[in-house]
GROMACS .gro file of C-alpha atoms in nm:
model
  167
    1MET     CA    1   7.150  -4.623   0.795
    2SER     CA    2   7.310  -4.298   0.832
    3GLU     CA    3   7.124  -3.928   0.697
    4VAL     CA    4   7.396  -3.951   0.425
    5ASP     CA    5   7.307  -4.265   0.342
    6ARG     CA    6   6.945  -4.186   0.306
    7LEU     CA    7   6.973  -3.907   0.112
    8GLN     CA    8   7.148  -4.052  -0.123
    9TYR     CA    9   6.941  -4.364  -0.148
   10PHE     CA   10   6.631  -4.147  -0.238
   11LEU     CA   11   6.870  -3.932  -0.496
   12ASP     CA   12   6.961  -4.251  -0.634
   13GLN     CA   13   6.646  -4.376  -0.681
   14GLN     CA   14   6.509  -4.044  -0.874
   15ARG     CA   15   6.793  -4.069  -1.079
   16GLN     CA   16   6.746  -4.443  -1.137
   17ALA     CA   17   6.387  -4.342  -1.275
   18VAL     CA   18   6.529  -4.097  -1.522
   19LEU     CA   19   6.737  -4.336  -1.687
   20ALA     CA   20   6.486  -4.576  -1.646
   21ILE     CA   21   6.223  -4.402  -1.830
   22ILE     CA   22   6.415  -4.313  -2.119
   23GLU     CA   23   6.547  -4.631  -2.184
   24GLY     CA   24   6.459  -4.813  -2.517
   25LEU     CA   25   6.356  -4.501  -2.663
   26ASP     CA   26   6.493  -4.413  -2.948
   27GLU     CA   27   6.727  -4.078  -3.102
   28ALA     CA   28   6.400  -3.911  -3.239
   29GLN     CA   29   6.182  -4.013  -2.959
   30LEU     CA   30   6.423  -3.851  -2.749
   31HIS     CA   31   6.476  -3.541  -2.901
   32ALA     CA   32   6.080  -3.488  -3.000
   33ALA     CA   33   5.904  -3.232  -2.772
   34VAL     CA   34   5.553  -3.405  -2.702
   35LEU     CA   35   5.408  -3.136  -2.463
   36PRO     CA   36   5.346  -2.761  -2.526
   37SER     CA   37   5.600  -2.630  -2.337
   38GLY     CA   38   5.895  -2.760  -2.629
   39TRP     CA   39   6.090  -2.946  -2.410
   40THR     CA   40   6.246  -3.309  -2.518
   41PRO     CA   41   6.317  -3.610  -2.313
   42ILE     CA   42   6.722  -3.593  -2.335
   43GLY     CA   43   6.681  -3.180  -2.310
   44LEU     CA   44   6.547  -3.272  -1.961
   45VAL     CA   45   6.825  -3.510  -1.871
   46LEU     CA   46   7.083  -3.215  -2.035
   47HIS     CA   47   6.913  -3.027  -1.772
   48LEU     CA   48   6.933  -3.223  -1.453
   49ALA     CA   49   7.289  -3.269  -1.541
   50GLY     CA   50   7.344  -2.860  -1.547
   51ALA     CA   51   7.101  -2.923  -1.199
   52GLU     CA   52   7.389  -3.170  -1.068
   53ALA     CA   53   7.643  -2.936  -1.116
   54MET     CA   54   7.496  -2.608  -1.015
   55TRP     CA   55   7.400  -2.707  -0.700
   56PHE     CA   56   7.676  -2.933  -0.607
   57GLN     CA   57   7.980  -2.796  -0.737
   58ARG     CA   58   7.889  -2.460  -0.737
   59VAL     CA   59   7.722  -2.368  -0.436
   60ALA     CA   60   7.818  -2.633  -0.271
   61ALA     CA   61   8.143  -2.687  -0.378
   62GLY     CA   62   8.264  -2.344  -0.433
   63THR     CA   63   8.373  -2.471  -0.777
   64GLN     CA   64   8.312  -2.341  -1.122
   65PRO     CA   65   8.140  -2.652  -1.329
   66THR     CA   66   8.315  -2.704  -1.694
   67VAL     CA   67   8.180  -2.924  -1.969
   68THR     CA   68   8.377  -3.022  -2.249
   69TRP     CA   69   8.153  -3.151  -2.553
   70THR     CA   70   8.366  -3.344  -2.816
   71ASP     CA   71   8.041  -3.311  -3.116
   72GLY     CA   72   8.135  -2.970  -3.234
   73VAL     CA   73   7.772  -2.852  -3.112
   74VAL     CA   74   7.787  -2.536  -2.894
   75ASP     CA   75   7.538  -2.463  -2.602
   76PRO     CA   76   7.377  -2.152  -2.612
   77PRO     CA   77   7.423  -1.961  -2.267
   78TYR     CA   78   7.158  -2.112  -2.032
   79ASP     CA   79   6.809  -1.930  -2.037
   80PRO     CA   80   6.561  -2.042  -1.742
   81ASP     CA   81   6.244  -1.914  -1.970
   82ALA     CA   82   6.387  -2.196  -2.285
   83ALA     CA   83   6.232  -2.513  -2.361
   84PHE     CA   84   6.518  -2.772  -2.268
   85VAL     CA   85   6.630  -2.915  -2.588
   86THR     CA   86   6.973  -3.026  -2.706
   87GLN     CA   87   7.156  -3.114  -3.023
   88HIS     CA   88   7.396  -3.329  -2.851
   89ASP     CA   89   7.376  -3.730  -2.939
   90SER     CA   90   7.181  -3.841  -2.650
   91ALA     CA   91   7.463  -4.105  -2.543
   92ALA     CA   92   7.692  -3.796  -2.495
   93VAL     CA   93   7.437  -3.668  -2.274
   94ILE     CA   94   7.342  -3.956  -2.040
   95GLU     CA   95   7.715  -4.020  -2.013
   96HIS     CA   96   7.758  -3.641  -1.965
   97TYR     CA   97   7.451  -3.707  -1.641
   98ARG     CA   98   7.601  -3.997  -1.504
   99ALA     CA   99   7.904  -3.775  -1.460
  100GLN     CA  100   7.789  -3.509  -1.302
  101CYS     CA  101   7.594  -3.723  -1.063
  102ARG     CA  102   7.928  -3.922  -0.987
  103ILE     CA  103   8.071  -3.566  -0.924
  104SER     CA  104   7.773  -3.448  -0.667
  105ASP     CA  105   7.771  -3.806  -0.509
  106GLU     CA  106   8.159  -3.732  -0.419
  107ILE     CA  107   8.020  -3.377  -0.273
  108LEU     CA  108   7.807  -3.513  -0.076
  109ARG     CA  109   7.987  -3.785   0.130
  110SER     CA  110   8.278  -3.583   0.180
  111ARG     CA  111   8.118  -3.311   0.352
  112GLY     CA  112   7.935  -3.261   0.703
  113LEU     CA  113   7.562  -3.193   0.562
  114ASP     CA  114   7.589  -2.877   0.805
  115THR     CA  115   7.823  -2.749   0.595
  116SER     CA  116   7.784  -2.405   0.499
  117LEU     CA  117   7.790  -2.288   0.091
  118PRO     CA  118   8.057  -2.129  -0.042
  119GLY     CA  119   7.904  -2.091  -0.349
  120GLN     CA  120   7.614  -1.856  -0.520
  121HIS     CA  121   7.338  -2.009  -0.697
  122GLY     CA  122   7.261  -1.682  -0.863
  123ILE     CA  123   6.855  -1.754  -0.840
  124PRO     CA  124   6.630  -1.533  -0.631
  125TRP     CA  125   6.495  -1.843  -0.346
  126PRO     CA  126   6.195  -1.643  -0.204
  127ASP     CA  127   6.061  -1.945   0.040
  128GLU     CA  128   6.363  -1.977   0.237
  129PRO     CA  129   6.728  -1.947   0.278
  130ILE     CA  130   6.965  -2.231   0.093
  131THR     CA  131   7.185  -2.274   0.411
  132ASP     CA  132   7.387  -2.611   0.394
  133LEU     CA  133   7.473  -2.917   0.200
  134ARG     CA  134   7.152  -3.120   0.328
  135TRP     CA  135   6.920  -2.795   0.143
  136VAL     CA  136   7.157  -2.890  -0.200
  137ALA     CA  137   7.073  -3.277  -0.127
  138LEU     CA  138   6.699  -3.233  -0.062
  139HIS     CA  139   6.670  -2.996  -0.351
  140LEU     CA  140   6.798  -3.218  -0.591
  141ILE     CA  141   6.576  -3.467  -0.486
  142GLU     CA  142   6.287  -3.265  -0.497
  143GLU     CA  143   6.405  -3.159  -0.846
  144THR     CA  144   6.494  -3.524  -0.986
  145ALA     CA  145   6.192  -3.632  -0.873
  146ARG     CA  146   5.956  -3.333  -1.027
  147HIS     CA  147   6.148  -3.374  -1.341
  148ALA     CA  148   6.135  -3.752  -1.362
  149GLY     CA  149   5.708  -3.699  -1.345
  150HIS     CA  150   5.767  -3.496  -1.633
  151LEU     CA  151   5.957  -3.769  -1.843
  152ASP     CA  152   5.702  -4.084  -1.709
  153ALA     CA  153   5.450  -3.871  -1.902
  154ALA     CA  154   5.620  -3.763  -2.207
  155ARG     CA  155   5.698  -4.143  -2.224
  156GLU     CA  156   5.339  -4.235  -2.266
  157LEU     CA  157   5.258  -4.004  -2.476
  158LEU     CA  158   5.569  -4.155  -2.707
  159ASP     CA  159   5.520  -4.513  -2.716
  160GLY     CA  160   5.204  -4.571  -2.416
  161ARG     CA  161   5.486  -4.659  -2.152
  162THR     CA  162   5.397  -4.625  -1.817
  163GLY     CA  163   5.535  -4.748  -1.488
  164LEU     CA  164   5.855  -4.749  -1.525
  165GLY     CA  165   6.187  -4.706  -1.328
  166PRO     CA  166   6.233  -4.819  -0.952
  167ARG     CA  167   5.913  -4.709  -0.795
   0.00000   0.00000   0.00000
């Protein structure tokens, strides 16, 4: 198995966990904030879609991601300090997340892992330099796994279910 295949495998495992954890929640539950920070499960999925777009499209590929919603809901400007919430229909958000993941996969598989990054992320990163596509892939695995854990806790608070997903 190649390094790209391994990275893809672990990224896919975390993405599948996110979707498995929220599967079966109704629209009200997906839009319910159950923790004091105020984020909602579907808002967190939208955040993950944005992370996929920002890191793979904007940073790794140097392109500007675009999103076109057909539901008339206008997203506010990104605020890293705001709770992750959305008024978009959950099915549309989930499809948007899947679409962003497909684009990310194309970028991951079409460039070398040592490829330098043409885009900018705009967020100070104090611990280490953001150097190449490998770093982006590892960061998305970390980011997705972190939020899958958050979703797991929220799911338990919503309906008592635990241990959902591939792991």
